[in-house]
């Protein structure tokens, strides 16, 4: 079964607005990653947060991790039409950080 | 660097046929993985390898075989294709040493009729 569950399944916003996606997981983790997938393409790594970190930033991306609630959120600020894609969280097991389990993804649409 | 390459991009098989999906990476990554992605779903791990000569099963290994004779290549074999194996297949590689970031190929879209 999928380790991660993402919320919402789909999100539609206007350009310039912020987009927030959430991910919950079930077991103890070593790390949590976010990936982007444009339609018909492979996944591209966005950002990684380790289990001992609470917040991380990269450009317009902000990721938080709450290990007590087993949840993470990805915030994309000042969204652009080019941010339209599916976003997946992936968790690395505590025992094997390299083996990832993916959530079902959030489909983000940014309208110009 | 070409990164992770996969061939073919598209393939149609009849039930019972066998085939090999090719995956190669030129980044000298130790770890390689195969995933399948079904419509509206995330990726599920089929098989993975932590180095040449070492492979292990993932979440959904049945009906698939892998081998890793070189660092660069990690082919996925479908032994006897079934309609349930219709999916998009992604290969990924990862450098050892705790960075955990995976690099993905463009995918192979497989249809089994």
Coordinates of C-alpha atoms in Angstrom, one line a residue:
Chain A
X1 CA 0.0 0.0 0.0
X2 CA 1.1 3.6 -0.5
X3 CA 3.0 5.1 2.3
X4 CA 2.1 8.6 1.5
X5 CA -1.3 10.2 1.0
X6 CA -1.5 13.7 -0.6
X7 CA -4.1 16.3 -0.2
X8 CA -5.7 17.8 -2.1
X9 CA -5.8 15.5 -5.1
X10 CA -6.3 18.5 -7.4
X11 CA -5.7 22.2 -6.9
X12 CA -6.5 25.1 -9.3
X13 CA -5.3 28.6 -8.6
X14 CA -4.5 31.9 -10.4
X15 CA -1.1 33.0 -11.3
X16 CA 0.6 34.9 -8.5
X17 CA -1.3 33.0 -5.7
X18 CA 0.4 30.6 -3.3
X19 CA -0.2 26.8 -3.6
X20 CA -0.1 24.5 -0.6
X21 CA 0.0 20.7 -0.9
X22 CA 0.0 18.3 2.0
X23 CA 1.4 14.8 2.5
X24 CA 0.8 12.3 5.3
X25 CA 2.7 9.1 5.8
X26 CA 2.5 6.1 8.1
X27 CA 5.9 4.8 9.2
X28 CA 9.1 6.3 10.6
X29 CA 11.2 7.9 7.9
X30 CA 14.7 8.9 7.1
X31 CA 13.8 11.7 4.7
X32 CA 10.9 13.1 2.7
X33 CA 11.2 14.4 -0.8
X34 CA 9.0 16.3 -3.2
X35 CA 9.0 15.7 -7.0
X36 CA 7.3 17.4 -9.9
X37 CA 6.0 15.6 -13.0
X38 CA 5.0 17.5 -16.1
X39 CA 2.5 15.8 -18.3
X40 CA 4.0 12.8 -20.1
X41 CA 7.4 13.3 -18.6
X42 CA 9.6 11.8 -15.9
X43 CA 9.8 13.0 -12.3
X44 CA 12.1 15.8 -11.3
X45 CA 13.4 16.2 -7.8
X46 CA 12.5 19.5 -6.1
X47 CA 13.6 19.4 -2.5
X48 CA 14.5 17.0 0.3
X49 CA 14.0 17.4 4.0
X50 CA 15.6 15.0 6.5
X51 CA 13.7 13.6 9.5
X52 CA 15.6 15.9 11.9
X53 CA 14.7 19.0 10.0
X54 CA 11.5 21.0 10.4
X55 CA 11.6 23.5 7.6
X56 CA 13.5 24.0 4.4
X57 CA 13.5 26.6 1.6
X58 CA 14.6 26.5 -2.0
X59 CA 13.7 29.5 -4.2
X60 CA 9.9 29.8 -4.2
X61 CA 9.5 26.4 -2.4
X62 CA 9.0 26.0 1.3
X63 CA 8.7 22.5 2.8
X64 CA 7.8 21.7 6.4
X65 CA 8.0 18.4 8.2
X66 CA 6.2 17.4 11.4
X67 CA 7.3 13.9 12.4
X68 CA 5.0 13.8 15.4
X69 CA 2.0 14.2 13.0
X70 CA 3.7 12.3 10.2
X71 CA 3.0 15.0 7.8
X72 CA 4.7 17.5 5.4
X73 CA 3.6 20.4 3.4
X74 CA 4.9 22.0 0.2
X75 CA 4.3 25.7 -0.4
X76 CA 4.9 27.2 -3.8
X77 CA 4.8 31.0 -3.5
X78 CA 3.9 33.4 -6.3
X79 CA 2.9 30.6 -8.6
X80 CA 3.4 30.7 -12.4
X81 CA 1.6 29.0 -15.2
X82 CA 4.8 26.9 -15.7
X83 CA 4.3 25.4 -12.2
X84 CA 1.3 23.5 -13.6
X85 CA 2.2 19.8 -13.0
X86 CA 1.7 16.9 -10.7
X87 CA 3.5 17.0 -7.4
X88 CA 4.5 13.9 -5.5
X89 CA 5.8 13.4 -2.0
X90 CA 8.2 10.4 -1.5
X91 CA 9.4 9.0 1.8
X92 CA 12.6 7.3 2.5
X93 CA 12.4 4.5 5.0
X94 CA 14.2 4.9 8.4
X95 CA 16.1 1.7 7.7
X96 CA 16.9 2.5 4.1
X97 CA 16.7 6.1 3.1
X98 CA 17.3 5.2 -0.5
X99 CA 14.2 3.2 -1.0
X100 CA 11.4 5.6 -1.7
X101 CA 7.6 5.2 -1.4
X102 CA 5.6 7.7 -3.4
X103 CA 2.2 9.3 -2.7
X104 CA -0.5 9.5 -5.3
X105 CA 0.2 13.1 -6.1
X106 CA -1.5 16.5 -6.3
X107 CA -2.4 17.9 -9.7
X108 CA -1.7 21.6 -9.6
X109 CA -3.2 23.9 -12.3
X110 CA -2.0 27.5 -12.4
X111 CA -4.3 29.6 -14.6
X112 CA -2.7 32.6 -16.3
Chain B
X1 CA 25.7 13.9 -19.6
X2 CA 22.6 12.2 -21.0
X3 CA 21.4 11.3 -17.5
X4 CA 19.0 8.4 -17.4
X5 CA 17.8 7.1 -20.7
X6 CA 15.1 4.6 -21.4
X7 CA 14.2 2.6 -24.5
X8 CA 11.7 2.2 -26.1
X9 CA 9.4 5.2 -25.5
X10 CA 6.3 3.3 -26.5
X11 CA 5.6 -0.4 -26.8
X12 CA 2.5 -2.6 -27.6
X13 CA 2.6 -6.2 -26.7
X14 CA 0.2 -9.1 -27.0
X15 CA -0.6 -11.1 -23.9
X16 CA 2.0 -13.8 -23.3
X17 CA 4.8 -12.0 -25.2
X18 CA 8.1 -11.2 -23.4
X19 CA 10.3 -8.1 -23.7
X20 CA 13.0 -6.1 -22.1
X21 CA 12.8 -2.5 -21.2
X22 CA 16.2 -0.9 -21.3
X23 CA 17.6 1.7 -18.8
X24 CA 21.0 3.2 -18.8
X25 CA 22.7 6.0 -16.8
X26 CA 26.0 7.8 -17.3
X27 CA 26.3 9.4 -13.9
X28 CA 28.1 6.4 -12.3
X29 CA 25.3 6.1 -9.8
X30 CA 25.3 3.0 -7.6
X31 CA 21.6 2.7 -7.0
X32 CA 19.0 2.1 -9.7
X33 CA 15.3 1.4 -9.5
X34 CA 12.3 0.5 -11.6
X35 CA 8.8 1.9 -10.9
X36 CA 5.5 1.6 -12.6
X37 CA 2.9 4.4 -12.7
X38 CA -0.7 3.6 -13.3
X39 CA -3.3 6.4 -14.2
X40 CA -3.9 8.8 -11.4
X41 CA -1.5 7.1 -9.1
X42 CA 1.9 7.5 -7.7
X43 CA 4.9 5.4 -8.5
X44 CA 5.2 1.8 -7.2
X45 CA 8.6 0.2 -6.8
X46 CA 9.1 -3.0 -8.9
X47 CA 12.8 -3.9 -8.3
X48 CA 15.9 -2.0 -7.3
X49 CA 19.7 -2.5 -7.2
X50 CA 22.3 -1.1 -4.9
X51 CA 25.2 -2.0 -7.2
X52 CA 26.4 -4.3 -9.9
X53 CA 25.4 -7.9 -9.2
X54 CA 22.9 -6.9 -6.4
X55 CA 19.2 -6.7 -6.9
X56 CA 16.2 -6.8 -4.6
X57 CA 12.4 -6.8 -4.9
X58 CA 10.2 -3.8 -4.4
X59 CA 6.5 -3.5 -3.7
X60 CA 5.2 -5.1 -7.0
X61 CA 7.9 -7.5 -8.3
X62 CA 5.7 -10.3 -9.7
X63 CA 5.9 -10.8 -13.4
X64 CA 9.2 -8.9 -13.7
X65 CA 12.9 -9.9 -13.6
X66 CA 16.0 -7.7 -13.4
X67 CA 19.7 -8.1 -13.5
X68 CA 22.6 -5.6 -13.0
X69 CA 25.8 -6.8 -14.7
X70 CA 27.2 -3.2 -15.0
X71 CA 26.9 0.0 -13.1
X72 CA 25.4 1.7 -16.1
X73 CA 22.6 -0.6 -17.2
X74 CA 19.5 -2.0 -15.4
X75 CA 17.2 -3.8 -17.8
X76 CA 13.7 -4.8 -16.8
X77 CA 12.3 -8.0 -18.3
X78 CA 8.6 -8.9 -18.6
X79 CA 8.4 -12.7 -18.7
X80 CA 4.9 -13.2 -20.0
X81 CA 3.0 -9.9 -20.5
X82 CA -0.4 -9.5 -19.1
X83 CA -3.0 -6.7 -19.5
X84 CA -2.4 -5.8 -15.8
X85 CA 1.1 -4.8 -16.8
X86 CA -0.2 -1.9 -19.0
X87 CA 1.5 1.1 -17.4
X88 CA 4.2 3.7 -17.7
X89 CA 7.5 2.4 -16.5
X90 CA 10.2 4.7 -15.1
X91 CA 13.8 4.0 -14.3
X92 CA 15.7 6.0 -11.8
X93 CA 19.2 6.3 -10.5
X94 CA 20.7 7.6 -7.3
X95 CA 24.2 8.3 -6.0
X96 CA 25.2 6.4 -2.9
X97 CA 26.3 8.3 0.1
X98 CA 23.2 9.6 1.7
X99 CA 21.9 12.3 -0.8
X100 CA 18.8 10.2 -1.6
X101 CA 17.8 12.4 -4.6
X102 CA 16.7 10.2 -7.5
X103 CA 17.1 11.0 -11.2
X104 CA 14.4 9.7 -13.5
X105 CA 14.3 8.7 -17.1
X106 CA 11.5 9.8 -19.5
X107 CA 9.5 6.6 -19.1
X108 CA 8.3 3.8 -21.3
X109 CA 4.6 3.6 -22.1
X110 CA 3.6 -0.1 -22.4
X111 CA 0.3 -1.4 -23.5
X112 CA -0.5 -5.1 -23.3
X113 CA -3.5 -6.2 -25.4

